[in-house]
Amino acid sequence: MKPFFSPVRSLLVAAACGVALLGAISANAANPPIFMTHGVEYMSGGIGADEAELMQVVSPRWAATFEFAVKDHKGADLAANVHVTVRDKSGTALLDNVVSGGPYFVARLEPGEYEVEAQLGGQSLKQPLQIMAGAPAKATFLFPVGADVAPSVTAAAPTAKP
């Protein structure tokens, strides 16, 4: 008599559960839209727990992943509306000041060396990024506390005419 849970059957059950889990995540969170500029596809999101989980699941399928957060006194809070610029090693902007719709940003970049600039509320952070064929790269940008607050512009008080 054969055992009910053979190694092959166990593997098939595990695979089915994985597909069901991915389907449940996808059903709860709509896939953020994919955009293209200068021949580079990118997607951003992660607002809300379901969408954040979805972005983390799809992240390994993209060549580059960027995460954005603002450091506070307790740790770090995820950041959105970060302006992202990616330049190749010759200085050509492949992604030029595109806005991240959430704390996660993925891009389909070719293998090579890049410089990534992330701007939030007047603060700018830069990091080099190297992408190797078949190995996704990841960069985390941790902004200082208060960076997510845009600098305020105050109008000068009108001067009285004599």
Short mmCIF file of N, CA and C in Angstrom, two decimals:
data_model
loop_
_atom_site.label_atom_id
_atom_site.label_comp_id
_atom_site.label_asym_id
_atom_site.label_seq_id
_atom_site.Cartn_x
_atom_site.Cartn_y
_atom_site.Cartn_z
N MET A 1 0.84 -1.18 0.00
CA MET A 1 0.00 0.00 0.00
C MET A 1 0.89 1.24 0.00
N LYS A 2 0.57 2.20 -0.87
CA LYS A 2 1.36 3.42 -0.98
C LYS A 2 0.93 4.41 0.10
N PRO A 3 1.91 5.18 0.63
CA PRO A 3 1.52 6.23 1.58
C PRO A 3 0.72 7.32 0.85
N PHE A 4 -0.22 7.92 1.55
CA PHE A 4 -1.09 8.94 0.95
C PHE A 4 -0.27 10.18 0.53
N PHE A 5 0.67 10.62 1.37
CA PHE A 5 1.46 11.82 1.08
C PHE A 5 2.85 11.42 0.61
N SER A 6 2.98 11.11 -0.65
CA SER A 6 4.29 10.82 -1.23
C SER A 6 5.03 12.14 -1.43
N PRO A 7 6.33 12.12 -1.62
CA PRO A 7 7.06 13.37 -1.86
C PRO A 7 6.53 14.15 -3.06
N VAL A 8 6.16 13.47 -4.12
CA VAL A 8 5.64 14.15 -5.30
C VAL A 8 4.29 14.79 -4.99
N ARG A 9 3.43 14.04 -4.31
CA ARG A 9 2.11 14.58 -3.96
C ARG A 9 2.26 15.77 -3.02
N SER A 10 3.17 15.71 -2.08
CA SER A 10 3.40 16.82 -1.15
C SER A 10 3.87 18.06 -1.90
N LEU A 11 4.75 17.86 -2.89
CA LEU A 11 5.24 18.97 -3.70
C LEU A 11 4.10 19.59 -4.50
N LEU A 12 3.24 18.76 -5.07
CA LEU A 12 2.10 19.27 -5.84
C LEU A 12 1.13 20.04 -4.95
N VAL A 13 0.90 19.55 -3.75
CA VAL A 13 0.00 20.25 -2.81
C VAL A 13 0.61 21.59 -2.42
N ALA A 14 1.91 21.62 -2.14
CA ALA A 14 2.58 22.88 -1.79
C ALA A 14 2.51 23.88 -2.94
N ALA A 15 2.71 23.41 -4.18
CA ALA A 15 2.64 24.30 -5.34
C ALA A 15 1.22 24.85 -5.51
N ALA A 16 0.22 24.00 -5.32
CA ALA A 16 -1.17 24.45 -5.44
C ALA A 16 -1.49 25.50 -4.38
N CYS A 17 -0.99 25.29 -3.17
CA CYS A 17 -1.22 26.27 -2.10
C CYS A 17 -0.55 27.59 -2.44
N GLY A 18 0.65 27.54 -3.01
CA GLY A 18 1.36 28.76 -3.41
C GLY A 18 0.61 29.53 -4.47
N VAL A 19 0.09 28.82 -5.46
CA VAL A 19 -0.70 29.47 -6.51
C VAL A 19 -1.97 30.07 -5.92
N ALA A 20 -2.61 29.36 -5.02
CA ALA A 20 -3.83 29.88 -4.38
C ALA A 20 -3.52 31.14 -3.57
N LEU A 21 -2.38 31.14 -2.85
CA LEU A 21 -2.00 32.31 -2.06
C LEU A 21 -1.74 33.50 -2.96
N LEU A 22 -1.00 33.29 -4.04
CA LEU A 22 -0.73 34.38 -4.97
C LEU A 22 -2.02 34.89 -5.58
N GLY A 23 -2.93 33.99 -5.90
CA GLY A 23 -4.23 34.41 -6.43
C GLY A 23 -5.02 35.23 -5.42
N ALA A 24 -4.96 34.84 -4.15
CA ALA A 24 -5.66 35.58 -3.11
C ALA A 24 -5.07 36.97 -2.94
N ILE A 25 -3.73 37.07 -3.00
CA ILE A 25 -3.10 38.38 -2.89
C ILE A 25 -3.51 39.23 -4.07
N SER A 26 -3.45 38.67 -5.28
CA SER A 26 -3.79 39.41 -6.49
C SER A 26 -5.25 39.83 -6.48
N ALA A 27 -6.13 38.99 -5.94
CA ALA A 27 -7.56 39.33 -5.91
C ALA A 27 -7.82 40.51 -4.98
N ASN A 28 -7.04 40.62 -3.92
CA ASN A 28 -7.26 41.69 -2.95
C ASN A 28 -6.60 42.99 -3.36
N ALA A 29 -5.54 42.95 -4.13
CA ALA A 29 -4.83 44.15 -4.53
C ALA A 29 -4.71 44.18 -6.04
N ALA A 30 -5.21 45.25 -6.63
CA ALA A 30 -5.08 45.40 -8.07
C ALA A 30 -3.62 45.70 -8.39
N ASN A 31 -3.16 45.13 -9.47
CA ASN A 31 -1.79 45.37 -9.89
C ASN A 31 -1.64 46.84 -10.26
N PRO A 32 -0.69 47.56 -9.68
CA PRO A 32 -0.49 48.96 -10.10
C PRO A 32 -0.14 49.00 -11.58
N PRO A 33 -0.44 50.11 -12.25
CA PRO A 33 -0.16 50.18 -13.68
C PRO A 33 1.34 50.16 -13.98
N ILE A 34 1.68 49.59 -15.12
CA ILE A 34 3.06 49.58 -15.59
C ILE A 34 3.21 50.71 -16.60
N PHE A 35 4.25 51.53 -16.41
CA PHE A 35 4.53 52.65 -17.30
C PHE A 35 5.82 52.38 -18.06
N MET A 36 6.05 53.15 -19.12
CA MET A 36 7.31 53.03 -19.86
C MET A 36 7.78 54.42 -20.25
N THR A 37 9.08 54.65 -20.06
CA THR A 37 9.72 55.87 -20.52
C THR A 37 11.12 55.52 -21.00
N HIS A 38 11.50 56.08 -22.12
CA HIS A 38 12.82 55.82 -22.71
C HIS A 38 13.09 54.32 -22.85
N GLY A 39 12.04 53.54 -23.12
CA GLY A 39 12.19 52.10 -23.31
C GLY A 39 12.32 51.30 -22.03
N VAL A 40 12.13 51.93 -20.87
CA VAL A 40 12.26 51.25 -19.58
C VAL A 40 10.88 51.13 -18.94
N GLU A 41 10.46 49.90 -18.66
CA GLU A 41 9.20 49.68 -17.94
C GLU A 41 9.44 49.87 -16.45
N TYR A 42 8.44 50.46 -15.77
CA TYR A 42 8.51 50.60 -14.32
C TYR A 42 7.12 50.58 -13.72
N MET A 43 7.07 50.25 -12.45
CA MET A 43 5.81 50.18 -11.72
C MET A 43 6.10 50.60 -10.29
N SER A 44 5.16 51.28 -9.67
CA SER A 44 5.34 51.67 -8.27
C SER A 44 4.04 51.50 -7.52
N GLY A 45 4.17 51.35 -6.22
CA GLY A 45 2.99 51.18 -5.38
C GLY A 45 3.38 50.74 -4.00
N GLY A 46 2.44 50.12 -3.34
CA GLY A 46 2.69 49.65 -1.99
C GLY A 46 1.91 50.41 -0.94
N ILE A 47 0.92 51.17 -1.37
CA ILE A 47 0.07 51.87 -0.41
C ILE A 47 -0.95 50.85 0.09
N GLY A 48 -0.98 50.61 1.36
CA GLY A 48 -1.86 49.61 1.95
C GLY A 48 -1.17 48.27 2.03
N ALA A 49 -1.59 47.45 2.97
CA ALA A 49 -0.93 46.17 3.23
C ALA A 49 -1.01 45.21 2.04
N ASP A 50 -2.18 45.12 1.38
CA ASP A 50 -2.33 44.20 0.25
C ASP A 50 -1.42 44.58 -0.91
N GLU A 51 -1.40 45.87 -1.25
CA GLU A 51 -0.58 46.31 -2.37
C GLU A 51 0.91 46.20 -2.03
N ALA A 52 1.28 46.47 -0.78
CA ALA A 52 2.68 46.33 -0.36
C ALA A 52 3.11 44.87 -0.50
N GLU A 53 2.25 43.95 -0.09
CA GLU A 53 2.56 42.53 -0.20
C GLU A 53 2.69 42.12 -1.66
N LEU A 54 1.81 42.63 -2.51
CA LEU A 54 1.87 42.34 -3.93
C LEU A 54 3.18 42.83 -4.53
N MET A 55 3.60 44.05 -4.19
CA MET A 55 4.85 44.60 -4.72
C MET A 55 6.05 43.77 -4.27
N GLN A 56 6.01 43.26 -3.05
CA GLN A 56 7.10 42.42 -2.56
C GLN A 56 7.12 41.07 -3.29
N VAL A 57 5.95 40.56 -3.64
CA VAL A 57 5.87 39.28 -4.35
C VAL A 57 6.42 39.43 -5.78
N VAL A 58 6.09 40.53 -6.47
CA VAL A 58 6.53 40.69 -7.86
C VAL A 58 7.95 41.23 -7.98
N SER A 59 8.46 41.80 -6.94
CA SER A 59 9.78 42.44 -6.96
C SER A 59 10.90 41.56 -7.54
N PRO A 60 11.01 40.28 -7.19
CA PRO A 60 12.11 39.47 -7.74
C PRO A 60 12.05 39.28 -9.25
N ARG A 61 10.91 39.57 -9.87
CA ARG A 61 10.77 39.41 -11.31
C ARG A 61 11.22 40.64 -12.09
N TRP A 62 11.61 41.68 -11.38
CA TRP A 62 12.07 42.92 -12.00
C TRP A 62 13.57 43.05 -11.72
N ALA A 63 14.30 43.68 -12.64
CA ALA A 63 15.75 43.80 -12.50
C ALA A 63 16.15 44.69 -11.32
N ALA A 64 15.37 45.73 -11.06
CA ALA A 64 15.73 46.68 -9.99
C ALA A 64 14.52 46.96 -9.11
N THR A 65 14.76 47.00 -7.82
CA THR A 65 13.73 47.37 -6.84
C THR A 65 14.27 48.47 -5.96
N PHE A 66 13.47 49.51 -5.77
CA PHE A 66 13.83 50.60 -4.86
C PHE A 66 12.77 50.68 -3.78
N GLU A 67 13.21 50.89 -2.55
CA GLU A 67 12.29 51.10 -1.43
C GLU A 67 12.60 52.45 -0.81
N PHE A 68 11.53 53.15 -0.42
CA PHE A 68 11.66 54.50 0.13
C PHE A 68 11.05 54.56 1.53
N ALA A 69 11.77 55.17 2.45
CA ALA A 69 11.26 55.33 3.82
C ALA A 69 11.81 56.62 4.40
N VAL A 70 11.12 57.11 5.43
CA VAL A 70 11.56 58.28 6.18
C VAL A 70 11.87 57.82 7.59
N LYS A 71 13.08 58.09 8.02
CA LYS A 71 13.50 57.68 9.37
C LYS A 71 12.89 58.64 10.38
N ASP A 72 12.27 58.05 11.39
CA ASP A 72 11.78 58.86 12.50
C ASP A 72 12.46 58.37 13.77
N HIS A 73 12.03 58.87 14.89
CA HIS A 73 12.68 58.53 16.16
C HIS A 73 12.39 57.11 16.61
N LYS A 74 11.37 56.47 16.04
CA LYS A 74 10.99 55.11 16.42
C LYS A 74 11.50 54.06 15.45
N GLY A 75 11.88 54.46 14.28
CA GLY A 75 12.30 53.50 13.25
C GLY A 75 12.22 54.16 11.90
N ALA A 76 11.33 53.68 11.04
CA ALA A 76 11.17 54.26 9.72
C ALA A 76 9.73 54.06 9.25
N ASP A 77 9.22 55.06 8.56
CA ASP A 77 7.89 54.98 7.94
C ASP A 77 8.08 54.97 6.43
N LEU A 78 7.28 54.19 5.75
CA LEU A 78 7.38 54.11 4.30
C LEU A 78 7.00 55.45 3.68
N ALA A 79 7.62 55.76 2.55
CA ALA A 79 7.41 57.06 1.89
C ALA A 79 6.85 56.85 0.49
N ALA A 80 6.03 57.79 0.05
CA ALA A 80 5.48 57.79 -1.30
C ALA A 80 5.76 59.15 -1.93
N ASN A 81 5.41 59.30 -3.18
CA ASN A 81 5.60 60.54 -3.94
C ASN A 81 7.07 60.95 -4.01
N VAL A 82 7.93 59.95 -4.11
CA VAL A 82 9.37 60.18 -4.26
C VAL A 82 9.65 60.34 -5.75
N HIS A 83 10.44 61.34 -6.10
CA HIS A 83 10.83 61.57 -7.49
C HIS A 83 12.10 60.77 -7.76
N VAL A 84 12.05 59.93 -8.80
CA VAL A 84 13.13 58.99 -9.09
C VAL A 84 13.76 59.32 -10.44
N THR A 85 15.10 59.38 -10.44
CA THR A 85 15.86 59.54 -11.67
C THR A 85 16.92 58.44 -11.71
N VAL A 86 17.00 57.72 -12.81
CA VAL A 86 18.01 56.67 -12.99
C VAL A 86 18.83 57.04 -14.21
N ARG A 87 20.16 57.13 -14.01
CA ARG A 87 21.08 57.45 -15.10
C ARG A 87 22.01 56.27 -15.35
N ASP A 88 22.32 56.02 -16.63
CA ASP A 88 23.29 54.98 -16.93
C ASP A 88 24.69 55.54 -16.69
N LYS A 89 25.73 54.72 -16.92
CA LYS A 89 27.08 55.15 -16.57
C LYS A 89 27.58 56.30 -17.44
N SER A 90 26.93 56.56 -18.58
CA SER A 90 27.31 57.71 -19.39
C SER A 90 26.58 58.98 -18.97
N GLY A 91 25.66 58.87 -18.00
CA GLY A 91 24.93 60.04 -17.51
C GLY A 91 23.59 60.27 -18.16
N THR A 92 23.19 59.40 -19.07
CA THR A 92 21.90 59.53 -19.75
C THR A 92 20.78 59.09 -18.80
N ALA A 93 19.77 59.96 -18.66
CA ALA A 93 18.63 59.64 -17.79
C ALA A 93 17.70 58.67 -18.51
N LEU A 94 17.54 57.47 -17.94
CA LEU A 94 16.62 56.48 -18.48
C LEU A 94 15.24 56.63 -17.85
N LEU A 95 15.21 56.94 -16.58
CA LEU A 95 14.00 57.34 -15.87
C LEU A 95 14.30 58.74 -15.37
N ASP A 96 13.50 59.71 -15.76
CA ASP A 96 13.82 61.10 -15.47
C ASP A 96 12.73 61.76 -14.65
N ASN A 97 12.96 61.83 -13.35
CA ASN A 97 12.06 62.52 -12.42
C ASN A 97 10.65 61.93 -12.45
N VAL A 98 10.54 60.60 -12.50
CA VAL A 98 9.23 59.95 -12.43
C VAL A 98 8.84 59.85 -10.95
N VAL A 99 7.56 59.92 -10.68
CA VAL A 99 7.08 59.94 -9.30
C VAL A 99 6.61 58.55 -8.89
N SER A 100 7.12 58.09 -7.77
CA SER A 100 6.73 56.79 -7.22
C SER A 100 5.38 56.93 -6.53
N GLY A 101 4.44 56.07 -6.89
CA GLY A 101 3.12 56.10 -6.29
C GLY A 101 3.05 55.39 -4.95
N GLY A 102 4.17 54.97 -4.42
CA GLY A 102 4.20 54.27 -3.14
C GLY A 102 5.63 54.04 -2.72
N PRO A 103 5.82 53.30 -1.64
CA PRO A 103 7.17 53.09 -1.11
C PRO A 103 7.99 52.06 -1.89
N TYR A 104 7.38 51.36 -2.84
CA TYR A 104 8.09 50.37 -3.64
C TYR A 104 8.07 50.79 -5.11
N PHE A 105 9.20 50.62 -5.76
CA PHE A 105 9.36 51.01 -7.16
C PHE A 105 10.20 49.94 -7.83
N VAL A 106 9.71 49.38 -8.93
CA VAL A 106 10.45 48.36 -9.66
C VAL A 106 10.66 48.83 -11.09
N ALA A 107 11.79 48.42 -11.68
CA ALA A 107 12.11 48.83 -13.05
C ALA A 107 12.81 47.70 -13.77
N ARG A 108 12.55 47.61 -15.08
CA ARG A 108 13.21 46.61 -15.93
C ARG A 108 14.40 47.29 -16.61
N LEU A 109 15.52 47.28 -15.92
CA LEU A 109 16.74 47.86 -16.45
C LEU A 109 17.64 46.75 -16.98
N GLU A 110 18.40 47.06 -18.00
CA GLU A 110 19.35 46.11 -18.56
C GLU A 110 20.53 45.95 -17.59
N PRO A 111 21.25 44.84 -17.67
CA PRO A 111 22.45 44.71 -16.83
C PRO A 111 23.40 45.88 -17.10
N GLY A 112 23.98 46.40 -16.03
CA GLY A 112 24.90 47.53 -16.17
C GLY A 112 25.02 48.29 -14.87
N GLU A 113 25.70 49.43 -14.95
CA GLU A 113 25.92 50.29 -13.79
C GLU A 113 25.07 51.54 -13.94
N TYR A 114 24.43 51.92 -12.84
CA TYR A 114 23.52 53.05 -12.84
C TYR A 114 23.75 53.92 -11.61
N GLU A 115 23.26 55.16 -11.69
CA GLU A 115 23.17 56.01 -10.51
C GLU A 115 21.70 56.33 -10.33
N VAL A 116 21.21 56.10 -9.12
CA VAL A 116 19.80 56.33 -8.82
C VAL A 116 19.71 57.50 -7.86
N GLU A 117 18.86 58.46 -8.22
CA GLU A 117 18.63 59.62 -7.36
C GLU A 117 17.16 59.61 -6.95
N ALA A 118 16.93 59.75 -5.65
CA ALA A 118 15.58 59.82 -5.11
C ALA A 118 15.43 61.15 -4.38
N GLN A 119 14.36 61.88 -4.69
CA GLN A 119 14.12 63.18 -4.07
C GLN A 119 12.77 63.16 -3.36
N LEU A 120 12.78 63.70 -2.15
CA LEU A 120 11.56 63.79 -1.36
C LEU A 120 11.60 65.07 -0.56
N GLY A 121 10.62 65.95 -0.80
CA GLY A 121 10.49 67.19 -0.02
C GLY A 121 11.76 68.02 0.07
N GLY A 122 12.49 68.15 -1.01
CA GLY A 122 13.69 68.97 -1.00
C GLY A 122 14.96 68.21 -0.63
N GLN A 123 14.84 66.98 -0.17
CA GLN A 123 16.00 66.15 0.16
C GLN A 123 16.31 65.25 -1.04
N SER A 124 17.59 65.10 -1.34
CA SER A 124 18.00 64.27 -2.45
C SER A 124 19.02 63.25 -1.97
N LEU A 125 18.79 61.98 -2.31
CA LEU A 125 19.72 60.90 -1.98
C LEU A 125 20.13 60.22 -3.28
N LYS A 126 21.41 59.85 -3.38
CA LYS A 126 21.92 59.16 -4.57
C LYS A 126 22.62 57.88 -4.14
N GLN A 127 22.47 56.86 -5.00
CA GLN A 127 23.13 55.58 -4.77
C GLN A 127 23.54 54.97 -6.09
N PRO A 128 24.70 54.33 -6.11
CA PRO A 128 25.04 53.55 -7.31
C PRO A 128 24.26 52.24 -7.27
N LEU A 129 24.00 51.67 -8.44
CA LEU A 129 23.29 50.41 -8.54
C LEU A 129 23.90 49.60 -9.67
N GLN A 130 24.27 48.37 -9.37
CA GLN A 130 24.80 47.49 -10.40
C GLN A 130 23.82 46.35 -10.60
N ILE A 131 23.42 46.16 -11.85
CA ILE A 131 22.50 45.07 -12.19
C ILE A 131 23.27 44.05 -13.00
N MET A 132 23.22 42.83 -12.53
CA MET A 132 23.86 41.71 -13.23
C MET A 132 22.77 40.84 -13.84
N ALA A 133 23.06 40.23 -14.97
CA ALA A 133 22.08 39.40 -15.67
C ALA A 133 21.55 38.31 -14.75
N GLY A 134 20.23 38.22 -14.66
CA GLY A 134 19.58 37.16 -13.89
C GLY A 134 19.59 37.35 -12.39
N ALA A 135 20.11 38.48 -11.90
CA ALA A 135 20.17 38.72 -10.45
C ALA A 135 19.56 40.09 -10.15
N PRO A 136 18.34 40.12 -9.59
CA PRO A 136 17.72 41.41 -9.30
C PRO A 136 18.53 42.19 -8.28
N ALA A 137 18.55 43.51 -8.45
CA ALA A 137 19.27 44.41 -7.55
C ALA A 137 18.25 45.22 -6.74
N LYS A 138 18.66 45.63 -5.56
CA LYS A 138 17.75 46.37 -4.68
C LYS A 138 18.51 47.52 -4.02
N ALA A 139 17.83 48.66 -3.91
CA ALA A 139 18.40 49.82 -3.21
C ALA A 139 17.32 50.38 -2.28
N THR A 140 17.73 50.72 -1.08
CA THR A 140 16.81 51.31 -0.10
C THR A 140 17.25 52.74 0.16
N PHE A 141 16.30 53.66 0.10
CA PHE A 141 16.57 55.07 0.34
C PHE A 141 15.89 55.46 1.65
N LEU A 142 16.67 55.83 2.63
CA LEU A 142 16.17 56.20 3.95
C LEU A 142 16.38 57.70 4.14
N PHE A 143 15.30 58.45 4.04
CA PHE A 143 15.36 59.90 4.16
C PHE A 143 15.35 60.31 5.63
N PRO A 144 15.96 61.47 5.95
CA PRO A 144 15.94 61.94 7.34
C PRO A 144 14.55 62.40 7.74
N VAL A 145 14.30 62.40 9.04
CA VAL A 145 13.01 62.82 9.56
C VAL A 145 12.66 64.21 9.02
N GLY A 146 11.41 64.38 8.61
CA GLY A 146 10.93 65.65 8.09
C GLY A 146 11.11 65.82 6.60
N ALA A 147 11.79 64.88 5.94
CA ALA A 147 12.01 65.01 4.50
C ALA A 147 10.72 64.90 3.71
N ASP A 148 9.72 64.22 4.29
CA ASP A 148 8.46 64.03 3.57
C ASP A 148 7.57 65.25 3.64
N VAL A 149 8.03 66.29 4.31
CA VAL A 149 7.27 67.53 4.40
C VAL A 149 7.92 68.52 3.45
N ALA A 150 7.17 68.94 2.44
CA ALA A 150 7.71 69.89 1.47
C ALA A 150 7.99 71.21 2.18
N PRO A 151 9.07 71.88 1.78
CA PRO A 151 9.37 73.17 2.40
C PRO A 151 8.22 74.13 2.16
N SER A 152 7.86 74.85 3.19
CA SER A 152 6.74 75.78 3.06
C SER A 152 7.21 77.08 2.45
N VAL A 153 6.34 77.66 1.66
CA VAL A 153 6.64 78.94 1.04
C VAL A 153 5.69 79.95 1.67
N THR A 154 6.26 80.96 2.23
CA THR A 154 5.42 81.98 2.86
C THR A 154 5.49 83.24 2.01
N ALA A 155 4.36 83.85 1.82
CA ALA A 155 4.31 85.10 1.05
C ALA A 155 4.70 86.24 1.96
N ALA A 156 5.40 87.16 1.38
CA ALA A 156 5.80 88.34 2.16
C ALA A 156 4.56 89.18 2.43
N ALA A 157 4.53 89.76 3.60
CA ALA A 157 3.41 90.61 3.95
C ALA A 157 3.44 91.86 3.08
N PRO A 158 2.28 92.29 2.63
CA PRO A 158 2.28 93.50 1.79
C PRO A 158 2.80 94.69 2.59
N THR A 159 3.53 95.49 1.90
CA THR A 159 4.08 96.69 2.57
C THR A 159 3.08 97.83 2.44
N ALA A 160 3.00 98.59 3.49
CA ALA A 160 2.08 99.72 3.48
C ALA A 160 2.69 100.86 2.68
N LYS A 161 1.87 101.51 1.88
CA LYS A 161 2.36 102.65 1.09
C LYS A 161 2.13 103.91 1.90
N PRO A 162 3.17 104.73 1.93
CA PRO A 162 3.01 105.98 2.72
C PRO A 162 2.06 106.95 2.08
#
